Short mmCIF file of C-alpha atoms in Angstrom, two decimals:
data_model
loop_
_atom_site.label_atom_id
_atom_site.label_comp_id
_atom_site.label_asym_id
_atom_site.label_seq_id
_atom_site.Cartn_x
_atom_site.Cartn_y
_atom_site.Cartn_z
CA ASP A 1 -21.08 -0.51 -3.96
CA ALA A 2 -18.02 1.72 -4.06
CA ARG A 3 -14.77 -0.07 -3.42
CA VAL A 4 -11.10 0.06 -4.27
CA THR A 5 -10.28 -2.62 -6.82
CA GLN A 6 -6.85 -4.16 -7.07
CA THR A 7 -5.65 -6.52 -9.78
CA PRO A 8 -4.35 -9.13 -9.87
CA ARG A 9 -5.27 -10.59 -6.49
CA HIS A 10 -2.40 -13.06 -6.70
CA LYS A 11 0.79 -13.03 -8.75
CA VAL A 12 3.60 -15.55 -8.87
CA THR A 13 6.57 -14.55 -10.94
CA GLU A 14 10.18 -15.49 -11.44
CA MET A 15 13.00 -13.37 -10.14
CA GLY A 16 14.03 -10.75 -12.66
CA GLN A 17 10.61 -10.38 -14.25
CA GLU A 18 8.62 -7.16 -14.35
CA VAL A 19 5.53 -7.02 -12.19
CA THR A 20 2.71 -4.51 -12.57
CA MET A 21 0.01 -4.13 -9.94
CA ARG A 22 -3.08 -2.05 -10.65
CA CYS A 23 -5.49 -0.13 -8.50
CA GLN A 24 -8.79 1.50 -9.34
CA PRO A 25 -9.61 4.05 -6.65
CA ILE A 26 -13.15 4.87 -5.60
CA LEU A 27 -14.75 7.37 -7.96
CA GLY A 28 -14.32 10.89 -6.63
CA HIS A 29 -11.39 10.04 -4.41
CA ASN A 30 -8.36 12.20 -5.14
CA THR A 31 -5.72 10.61 -2.92
CA VAL A 32 -4.19 7.19 -3.54
CA PHE A 33 -1.79 5.30 -1.27
CA TRP A 34 0.35 2.23 -1.89
CA TYR A 35 1.36 0.01 1.02
CA ARG A 36 3.33 -3.18 1.42
CA GLN A 37 2.64 -5.65 4.18
CA THR A 38 5.29 -8.10 5.24
CA MET A 39 5.45 -10.29 8.30
CA MET A 40 8.05 -8.12 9.96
CA GLN A 41 7.24 -4.63 8.73
CA GLY A 42 3.54 -4.27 9.29
CA LEU A 43 1.95 -1.85 6.84
CA GLU A 44 4.69 0.09 5.12
CA LEU A 45 3.77 3.20 3.12
CA LEU A 46 5.49 3.11 -0.25
CA ALA A 47 4.04 6.13 -2.04
CA TYR A 48 1.01 8.34 -2.31
CA PHE A 49 -0.59 10.62 -4.85
CA ARG A 50 -2.97 13.53 -4.62
CA ASN A 51 -4.82 14.66 -7.74
CA ARG A 52 -2.57 12.24 -9.66
CA ALA A 53 0.63 14.01 -8.55
CA PRO A 54 3.15 12.03 -6.50
CA LEU A 55 3.52 13.64 -3.09
CA ASP A 56 5.70 11.17 -1.27
CA ASP A 57 7.52 8.11 -2.53
CA SER A 58 10.24 8.07 0.09
CA GLY A 59 9.22 4.61 1.25
CA MET A 60 9.79 3.07 -2.14
CA PRO A 61 13.04 1.45 -3.27
CA LYS A 62 13.85 3.80 -6.14
CA ASP A 63 16.03 1.51 -8.16
CA ARG A 64 13.38 -1.06 -8.96
CA PHE A 65 9.99 0.34 -7.95
CA SER A 66 7.92 2.95 -9.72
CA ALA A 67 4.42 4.25 -9.12
CA GLU A 68 2.24 6.23 -11.50
CA MET A 69 -1.30 7.47 -12.01
CA PRO A 70 -1.93 7.54 -15.75
CA ASP A 71 -5.40 8.88 -15.05
CA ALA A 72 -7.74 9.46 -12.14
CA THR A 73 -9.17 5.94 -12.37
CA LEU A 74 -5.92 3.99 -12.41
CA ALA A 75 -2.83 3.78 -10.24
CA THR A 76 0.01 1.39 -11.00
CA LEU A 77 2.92 0.02 -9.03
CA LYS A 78 5.72 -1.61 -11.01
CA ILE A 79 8.67 -3.64 -9.90
CA GLN A 80 11.46 -4.21 -12.41
CA PRO A 81 13.35 -6.43 -11.91
CA SER A 82 11.54 -8.30 -9.18
CA GLU A 83 13.42 -10.07 -6.40
CA PRO A 84 12.36 -12.71 -3.87
CA ARG A 85 12.49 -10.12 -1.07
CA ASP A 86 9.67 -8.24 -2.83
CA SER A 87 7.31 -11.07 -1.93
CA ALA A 88 4.55 -9.46 0.14
CA VAL A 89 0.96 -8.27 -0.01
CA TYR A 90 0.61 -4.89 -1.67
CA PHE A 91 -2.36 -2.73 -0.75
CA CYS A 92 -3.80 0.27 -2.44
CA ALA A 93 -6.06 2.73 -0.62
CA SER A 94 -7.93 5.81 -1.73
CA ALA A 95 -9.38 8.75 0.17
CA PRO A 96 -11.81 11.53 -0.73
CA PRO A 97 -10.78 15.19 -0.70
CA GLY A 98 -10.28 16.80 2.69
CA PRO A 99 -7.75 16.64 5.49
CA ASN A 100 -9.77 14.49 7.86
CA THR A 101 -11.14 11.70 5.76
CA GLU A 102 -10.59 8.00 6.10
CA ALA A 103 -8.89 5.96 3.46
CA PHE A 104 -10.51 2.85 2.00
CA PHE A 105 -8.37 -0.14 1.20
CA GLY A 106 -8.48 -2.66 -1.58
CA GLN A 107 -8.18 -6.39 -1.02
CA GLY A 108 -4.51 -6.41 -1.89
CA THR A 109 -2.24 -8.17 -4.39
CA ARG A 110 -0.30 -11.08 -2.98
CA LEU A 111 3.02 -11.19 -4.82
CA THR A 112 5.33 -14.16 -4.71
CA VAL A 113 8.70 -13.91 -6.43
CA VAL A 114 10.46 -17.24 -6.84
CA ASP B 1 11.78 7.63 11.79
CA GLN B 2 8.46 6.11 12.74
CA GLN B 3 6.21 8.85 14.12
CA VAL B 4 3.38 6.53 15.14
CA LYS B 5 4.18 3.53 17.28
CA GLN B 6 2.27 0.59 18.66
CA ASN B 7 4.53 -1.03 21.19
CA SER B 8 2.42 -4.06 22.01
CA PRO B 9 2.56 -6.63 19.20
CA SER B 10 -0.18 -8.76 20.73
CA LEU B 11 -2.98 -8.74 23.27
CA SER B 12 -5.17 -11.56 24.50
CA VAL B 13 -8.41 -10.98 26.39
CA GLN B 14 -11.40 -13.00 27.48
CA GLU B 15 -14.71 -12.57 25.71
CA GLY B 16 -16.83 -9.94 27.45
CA ARG B 17 -13.86 -8.14 28.94
CA ILE B 18 -12.35 -4.84 27.86
CA SER B 19 -9.60 -4.69 25.23
CA ILE B 20 -7.29 -1.69 25.34
CA LEU B 21 -4.97 -1.08 22.43
CA ASN B 22 -2.39 1.68 22.62
CA CYS B 23 -0.71 3.99 20.15
CA ASP B 24 1.91 6.70 20.69
CA TYR B 25 2.97 9.46 18.35
CA THR B 26 5.79 11.96 18.30
CA ASN B 27 4.61 14.77 16.04
CA SER B 28 2.54 17.33 17.95
CA MET B 29 1.23 18.69 14.63
CA PHE B 30 -0.81 15.54 14.03
CA ASP B 31 -4.45 16.50 14.47
CA TYR B 32 -6.53 13.57 13.23
CA PHE B 33 -6.06 9.91 13.95
CA LEU B 34 -7.51 6.75 12.47
CA TRP B 35 -7.86 3.18 13.69
CA TYR B 36 -8.15 0.28 11.29
CA LYS B 37 -8.89 -3.39 11.79
CA LYS B 38 -7.40 -6.07 9.58
CA TYR B 39 -8.43 -9.68 9.18
CA PRO B 40 -6.12 -12.17 7.44
CA ALA B 41 -6.26 -12.11 3.64
CA GLU B 42 -8.32 -8.91 3.65
CA GLY B 43 -7.55 -5.23 3.33
CA PRO B 44 -7.66 -3.05 6.44
CA THR B 45 -11.06 -1.56 7.21
CA PHE B 46 -11.66 1.76 8.90
CA LEU B 47 -12.90 1.47 12.45
CA ILE B 48 -12.98 4.83 14.20
CA SER B 49 -11.28 8.20 14.15
CA ILE B 50 -10.65 11.12 16.46
CA SER B 51 -9.84 14.77 15.94
CA SER B 52 -7.42 16.58 18.21
CA ILE B 53 -10.18 18.96 19.24
CA LYS B 54 -11.73 16.06 21.13
CA ASP B 55 -10.38 13.74 23.76
CA LYS B 56 -12.88 10.97 23.19
CA ASN B 57 -14.92 9.51 20.36
CA GLU B 58 -17.34 6.66 20.81
CA ASP B 59 -19.01 4.35 18.31
CA GLY B 60 -20.90 1.46 19.80
CA ARG B 61 -18.49 -0.87 21.53
CA PHE B 62 -15.48 1.12 20.32
CA THR B 63 -14.12 4.22 22.02
CA VAL B 64 -10.94 6.05 21.16
CA PHE B 65 -9.28 8.31 23.71
CA LEU B 66 -6.73 10.96 22.88
CA ASN B 67 -4.25 12.40 25.38
CA LYS B 68 -2.54 15.22 23.53
CA SER B 69 -0.12 16.11 26.30
CA ALA B 70 1.13 12.54 26.40
CA LYS B 71 0.83 12.10 22.62
CA HIS B 72 -1.05 8.92 23.26
CA LEU B 73 -4.15 7.26 21.85
CA SER B 74 -5.98 4.24 23.10
CA LEU B 75 -8.75 2.16 21.57
CA HIS B 76 -11.15 0.52 23.99
CA ILE B 77 -13.41 -2.33 22.95
CA VAL B 78 -16.14 -3.19 25.42
CA PRO B 79 -17.33 -5.88 25.58
CA SER B 80 -14.79 -7.75 23.49
CA GLN B 81 -16.12 -10.45 21.18
CA PRO B 82 -14.34 -13.32 19.41
CA GLY B 83 -15.10 -11.62 16.08
CA ASP B 84 -12.93 -8.69 17.19
CA SER B 85 -9.86 -10.91 16.88
CA ALA B 86 -7.77 -9.13 14.25
CA VAL B 87 -4.76 -6.88 13.87
CA TYR B 88 -5.41 -3.25 14.79
CA PHE B 89 -3.47 -0.37 13.29
CA CYS B 90 -3.38 3.32 14.14
CA ALA B 91 -2.27 6.17 11.90
CA ALA B 92 -2.20 9.93 11.81
CA ARG B 93 -4.24 11.11 8.81
CA SER B 94 -1.73 13.74 7.72
CA ASP B 95 1.00 11.10 7.60
CA MET B 96 -0.87 7.84 6.85
CA ARG B 97 2.05 5.81 8.10
CA PHE B 98 0.75 3.06 10.31
CA GLY B 99 2.07 1.70 13.53
CA ALA B 100 3.31 -1.90 13.50
CA GLY B 101 -0.09 -3.13 14.61
CA THR B 102 -1.38 -5.04 17.61
CA ARG B 103 -2.80 -8.53 17.16
CA LEU B 104 -5.86 -8.88 19.37
CA THR B 105 -7.11 -12.33 20.29
CA VAL B 106 -10.44 -12.57 22.08
CA LYS B 107 -10.93 -15.97 23.67
CA PRO B 108 -14.43 -17.42 24.06
#
């Protein structure tokens, strides 16, 4: 049963702490997306990678957010330092090669910064 | 600048009736579009897609129409069922930036 796996599912942290969210894309998928969902913003694209290379991170606050793909089976999204306004659900999605393929989403990480 | 827009934040329909969800885009280079459905506390799930070489794609109760000249997509659900109540998002595949979503409520 191929699926995108995100960990942790829930995270509560104090303001100023570092937060790392992880995503395991579906095997064979070469494109990975990170999204943030807030009440007001809908699904906001933060960054995406193809073949582990970052293609677009224009949606990501550069001063505190960073996204990496250490290898083809792991994508990470870090926030340092975290702030209460970062509280949201963060989704990862992966897509197979090809221009017209659908992306598959993970269950998300619900982050609460207090 | 948001290139894919869903201007209706919510829609309420009666069970058995048709639901029509709309999506507009600005970039004429977009050639493949996706619709996703999202339930609370779950990730979005793929629903249906359409290529710009077509003007219609049908999958069971779901049909997506594409009007390239108007840069407009619509998702039709017929007949609507209470289980269809969710937030629906559209996106262009080459961009993967979603519209703001439309919350559909289907009343029994």
